[in-house]
Short mmCIF file of C-alpha atoms in Angstrom, two decimals:
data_model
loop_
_atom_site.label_atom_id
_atom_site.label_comp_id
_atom_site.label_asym_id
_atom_site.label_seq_id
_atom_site.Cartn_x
_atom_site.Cartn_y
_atom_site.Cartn_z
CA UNK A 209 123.99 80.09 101.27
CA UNK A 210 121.09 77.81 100.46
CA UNK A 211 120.88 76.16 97.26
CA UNK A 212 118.67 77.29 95.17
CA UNK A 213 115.29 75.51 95.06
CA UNK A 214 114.44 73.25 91.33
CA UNK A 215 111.56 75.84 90.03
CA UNK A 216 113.77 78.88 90.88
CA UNK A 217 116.77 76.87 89.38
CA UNK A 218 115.07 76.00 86.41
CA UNK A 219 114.07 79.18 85.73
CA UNK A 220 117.29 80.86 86.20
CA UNK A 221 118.58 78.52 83.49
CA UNK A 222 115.78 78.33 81.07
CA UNK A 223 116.11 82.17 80.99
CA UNK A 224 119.94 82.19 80.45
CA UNK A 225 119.62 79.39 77.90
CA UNK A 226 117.30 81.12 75.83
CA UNK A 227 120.13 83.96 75.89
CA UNK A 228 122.72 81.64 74.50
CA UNK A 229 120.20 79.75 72.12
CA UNK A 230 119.62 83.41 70.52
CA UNK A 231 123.42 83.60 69.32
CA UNK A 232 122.79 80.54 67.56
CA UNK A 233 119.21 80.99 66.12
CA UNK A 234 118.94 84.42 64.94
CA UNK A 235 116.61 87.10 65.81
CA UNK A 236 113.93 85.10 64.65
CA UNK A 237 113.80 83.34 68.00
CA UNK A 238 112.76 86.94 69.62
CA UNK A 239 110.80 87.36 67.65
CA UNK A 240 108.93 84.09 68.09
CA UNK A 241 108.91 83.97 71.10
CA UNK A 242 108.76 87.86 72.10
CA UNK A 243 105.38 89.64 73.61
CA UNK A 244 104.15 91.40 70.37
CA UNK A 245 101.11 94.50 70.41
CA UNK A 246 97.70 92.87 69.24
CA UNK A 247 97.04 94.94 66.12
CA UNK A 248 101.19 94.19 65.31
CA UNK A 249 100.53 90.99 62.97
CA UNK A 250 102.97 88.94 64.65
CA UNK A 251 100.97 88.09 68.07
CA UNK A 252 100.74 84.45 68.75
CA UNK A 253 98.69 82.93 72.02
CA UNK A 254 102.17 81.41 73.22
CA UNK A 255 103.95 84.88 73.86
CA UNK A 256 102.12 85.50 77.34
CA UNK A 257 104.09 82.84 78.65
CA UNK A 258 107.39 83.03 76.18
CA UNK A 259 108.51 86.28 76.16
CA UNK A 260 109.19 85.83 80.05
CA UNK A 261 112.10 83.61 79.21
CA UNK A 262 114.03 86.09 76.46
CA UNK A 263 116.41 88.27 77.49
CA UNK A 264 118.25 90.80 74.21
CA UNK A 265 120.68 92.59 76.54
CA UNK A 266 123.24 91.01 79.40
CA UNK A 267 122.48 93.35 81.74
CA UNK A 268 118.81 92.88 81.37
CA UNK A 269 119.31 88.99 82.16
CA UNK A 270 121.88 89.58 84.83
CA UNK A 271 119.83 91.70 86.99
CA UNK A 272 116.71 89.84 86.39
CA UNK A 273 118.36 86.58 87.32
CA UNK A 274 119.95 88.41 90.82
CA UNK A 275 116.71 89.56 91.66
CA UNK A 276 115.46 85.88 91.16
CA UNK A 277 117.82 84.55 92.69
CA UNK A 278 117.67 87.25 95.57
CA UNK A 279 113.48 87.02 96.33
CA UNK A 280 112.46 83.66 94.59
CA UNK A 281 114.25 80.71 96.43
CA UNK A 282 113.17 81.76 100.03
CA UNK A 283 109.70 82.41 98.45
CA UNK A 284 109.60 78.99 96.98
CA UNK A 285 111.02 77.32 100.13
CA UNK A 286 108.29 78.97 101.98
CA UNK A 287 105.02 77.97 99.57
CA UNK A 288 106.93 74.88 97.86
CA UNK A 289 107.42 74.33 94.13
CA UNK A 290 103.40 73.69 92.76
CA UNK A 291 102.38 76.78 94.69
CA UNK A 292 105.55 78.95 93.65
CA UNK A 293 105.06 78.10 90.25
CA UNK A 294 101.63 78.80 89.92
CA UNK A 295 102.11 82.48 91.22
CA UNK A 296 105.04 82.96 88.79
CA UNK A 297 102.34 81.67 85.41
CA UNK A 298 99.93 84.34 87.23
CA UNK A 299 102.06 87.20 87.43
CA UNK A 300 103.71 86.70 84.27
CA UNK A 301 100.07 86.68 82.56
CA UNK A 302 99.11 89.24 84.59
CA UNK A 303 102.05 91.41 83.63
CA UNK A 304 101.74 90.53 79.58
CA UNK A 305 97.63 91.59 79.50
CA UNK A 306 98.35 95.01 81.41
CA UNK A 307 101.24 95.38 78.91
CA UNK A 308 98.83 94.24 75.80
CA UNK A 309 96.32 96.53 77.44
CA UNK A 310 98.58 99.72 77.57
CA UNK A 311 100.38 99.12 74.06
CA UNK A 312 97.35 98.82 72.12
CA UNK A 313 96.48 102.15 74.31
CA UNK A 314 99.13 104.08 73.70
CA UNK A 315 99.62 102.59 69.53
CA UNK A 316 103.15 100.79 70.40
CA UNK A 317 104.11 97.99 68.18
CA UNK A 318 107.12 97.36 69.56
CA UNK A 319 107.67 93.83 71.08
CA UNK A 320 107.90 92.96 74.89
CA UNK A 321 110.76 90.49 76.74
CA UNK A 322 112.27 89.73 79.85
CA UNK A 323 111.47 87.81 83.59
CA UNK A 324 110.44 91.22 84.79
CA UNK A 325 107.08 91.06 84.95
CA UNK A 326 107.40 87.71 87.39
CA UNK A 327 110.33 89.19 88.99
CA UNK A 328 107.98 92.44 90.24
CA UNK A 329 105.52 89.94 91.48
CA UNK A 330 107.80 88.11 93.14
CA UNK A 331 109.37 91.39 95.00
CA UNK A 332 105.76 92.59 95.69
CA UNK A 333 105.46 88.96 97.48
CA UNK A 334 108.33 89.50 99.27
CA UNK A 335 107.42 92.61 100.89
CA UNK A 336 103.97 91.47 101.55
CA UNK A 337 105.30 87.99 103.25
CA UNK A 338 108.65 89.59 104.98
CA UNK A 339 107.28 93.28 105.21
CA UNK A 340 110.18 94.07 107.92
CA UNK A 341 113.04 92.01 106.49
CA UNK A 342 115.78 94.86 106.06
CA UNK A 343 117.48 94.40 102.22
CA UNK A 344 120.14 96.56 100.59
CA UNK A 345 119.05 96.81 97.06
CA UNK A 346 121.80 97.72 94.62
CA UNK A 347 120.57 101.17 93.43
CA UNK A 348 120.71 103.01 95.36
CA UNK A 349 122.70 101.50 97.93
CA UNK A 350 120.59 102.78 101.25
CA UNK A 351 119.03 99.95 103.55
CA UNK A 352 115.47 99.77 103.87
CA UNK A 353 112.22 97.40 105.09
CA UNK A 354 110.92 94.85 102.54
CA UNK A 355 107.48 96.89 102.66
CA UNK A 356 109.16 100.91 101.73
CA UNK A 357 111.70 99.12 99.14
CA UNK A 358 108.44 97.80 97.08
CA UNK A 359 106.06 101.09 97.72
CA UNK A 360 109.41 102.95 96.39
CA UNK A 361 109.60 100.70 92.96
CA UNK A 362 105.99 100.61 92.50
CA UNK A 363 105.23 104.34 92.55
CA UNK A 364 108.96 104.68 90.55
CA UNK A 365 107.67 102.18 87.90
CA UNK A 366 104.13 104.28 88.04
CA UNK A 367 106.09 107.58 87.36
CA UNK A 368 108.36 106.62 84.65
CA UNK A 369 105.50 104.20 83.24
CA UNK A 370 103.55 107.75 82.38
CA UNK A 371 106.20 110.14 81.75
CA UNK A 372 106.88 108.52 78.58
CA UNK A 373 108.46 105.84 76.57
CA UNK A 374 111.91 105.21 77.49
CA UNK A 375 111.82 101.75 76.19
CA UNK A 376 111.05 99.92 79.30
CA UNK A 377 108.16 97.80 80.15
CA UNK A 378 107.63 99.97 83.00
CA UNK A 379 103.13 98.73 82.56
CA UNK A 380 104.28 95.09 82.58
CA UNK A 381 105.99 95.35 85.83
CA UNK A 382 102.91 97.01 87.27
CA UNK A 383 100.73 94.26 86.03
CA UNK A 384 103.01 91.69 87.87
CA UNK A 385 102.94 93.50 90.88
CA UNK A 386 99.30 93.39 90.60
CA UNK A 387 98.88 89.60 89.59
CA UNK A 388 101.11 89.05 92.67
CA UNK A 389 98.70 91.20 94.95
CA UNK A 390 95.21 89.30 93.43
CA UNK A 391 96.59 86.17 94.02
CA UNK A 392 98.00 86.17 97.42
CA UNK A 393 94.57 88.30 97.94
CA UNK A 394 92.46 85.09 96.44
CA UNK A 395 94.71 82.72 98.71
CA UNK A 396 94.19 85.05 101.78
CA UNK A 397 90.22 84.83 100.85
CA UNK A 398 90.68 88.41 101.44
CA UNK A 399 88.63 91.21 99.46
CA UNK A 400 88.18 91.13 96.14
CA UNK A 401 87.69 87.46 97.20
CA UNK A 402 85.39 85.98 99.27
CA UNK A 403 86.32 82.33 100.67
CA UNK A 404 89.96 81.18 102.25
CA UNK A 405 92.08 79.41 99.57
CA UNK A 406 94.47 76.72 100.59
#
């Protein structure tokens, strides 16, 4: 296996860092640093950007971190770190104003965390750049192209996203996904965009 690349490294341990920094700090480190609703009283500018690096649960960290580890370093091999980087910020934003958007919508005030929101773009990258690369994603077990793997997750995350609250940022990964698409879209100089980016 490759090694994995420095933004994709540092990532991956930022992220589990912040997991072993919250033993010793408290939960008033979440809550710092966590994605909270507009109208909650705690939101602070800095939690578009922070709450992508807290985790609250192992298994929430662990599978975030395999699918970074799975899609991001052959993503940031391909574009290189400054490029890579700048589409993780993007979908990460992109994924915390959809989920502002659709909190204050629906009244939540409960508080937002995790590297899914990036993670989503980063898949939705992955099928656009290798739409024919075959992966066997964990659940369920079943190979499948790059492309039907991501058409399957979006319209899953769509489904569950309006069904109802099951306590999972189901909007947020939706607004990566689509931070993901607008920016390869602006690079492209493809529609919604008119000139070719480089």
């Amino acid at each position: 296996m490759l090694p994995l690349p420095p933004v994709t490294q540092a990532y991956l341990l930022v992220c589990v860092g912040v997991y072993c920094l919250q033993f010793l700090a408290g939960p008033l480190l979440v809550q710092y640093l966590a994605l909270w609703p507009i109208g909650s009283g705690q939101f602070m500018p800095w939690q578009v950007l922070t709450y992508a690096v807290v985790h609250v649960e192992g298994w929430h960290l662990f599978f975030n971190m395999l699918g970074l580890w799975m899609f991001g370093g052959e993503i940031e091999r391909l574009w290189g770190q400054k490029r890579y980087l700048q589409f993780l910020v993007a979908c990460a934003l992109s994924a915390a104003l959809v989920q502002i958007g659709w909190t204050a919508m629906i009244g939540s005030m409960s508080p937002t965390v995790g590297a899914s929101g990036a993670l989503f773009g980063l898949l939705l990258a992955f099928g656009m750049l290798f739409p024919n690369r075959t992966i066997m994603p964990l659940f369920p077990p079943i190979p499948m192209k790059a492309k039907v793997f991501v058409a399957v997750f979006g319209a899953l995350e769509l489904f569950f996203g309006l069904a109802g609250s099951d306590g999972i940022a189901h909007f947020a990964h939706l607004g990566g996904m689509l931070g993901g698409f607008l920016m390869i879209r602006y690079w492209r100089g493809q529609a919604p965009f008119s000139r070719r980016r480089r």
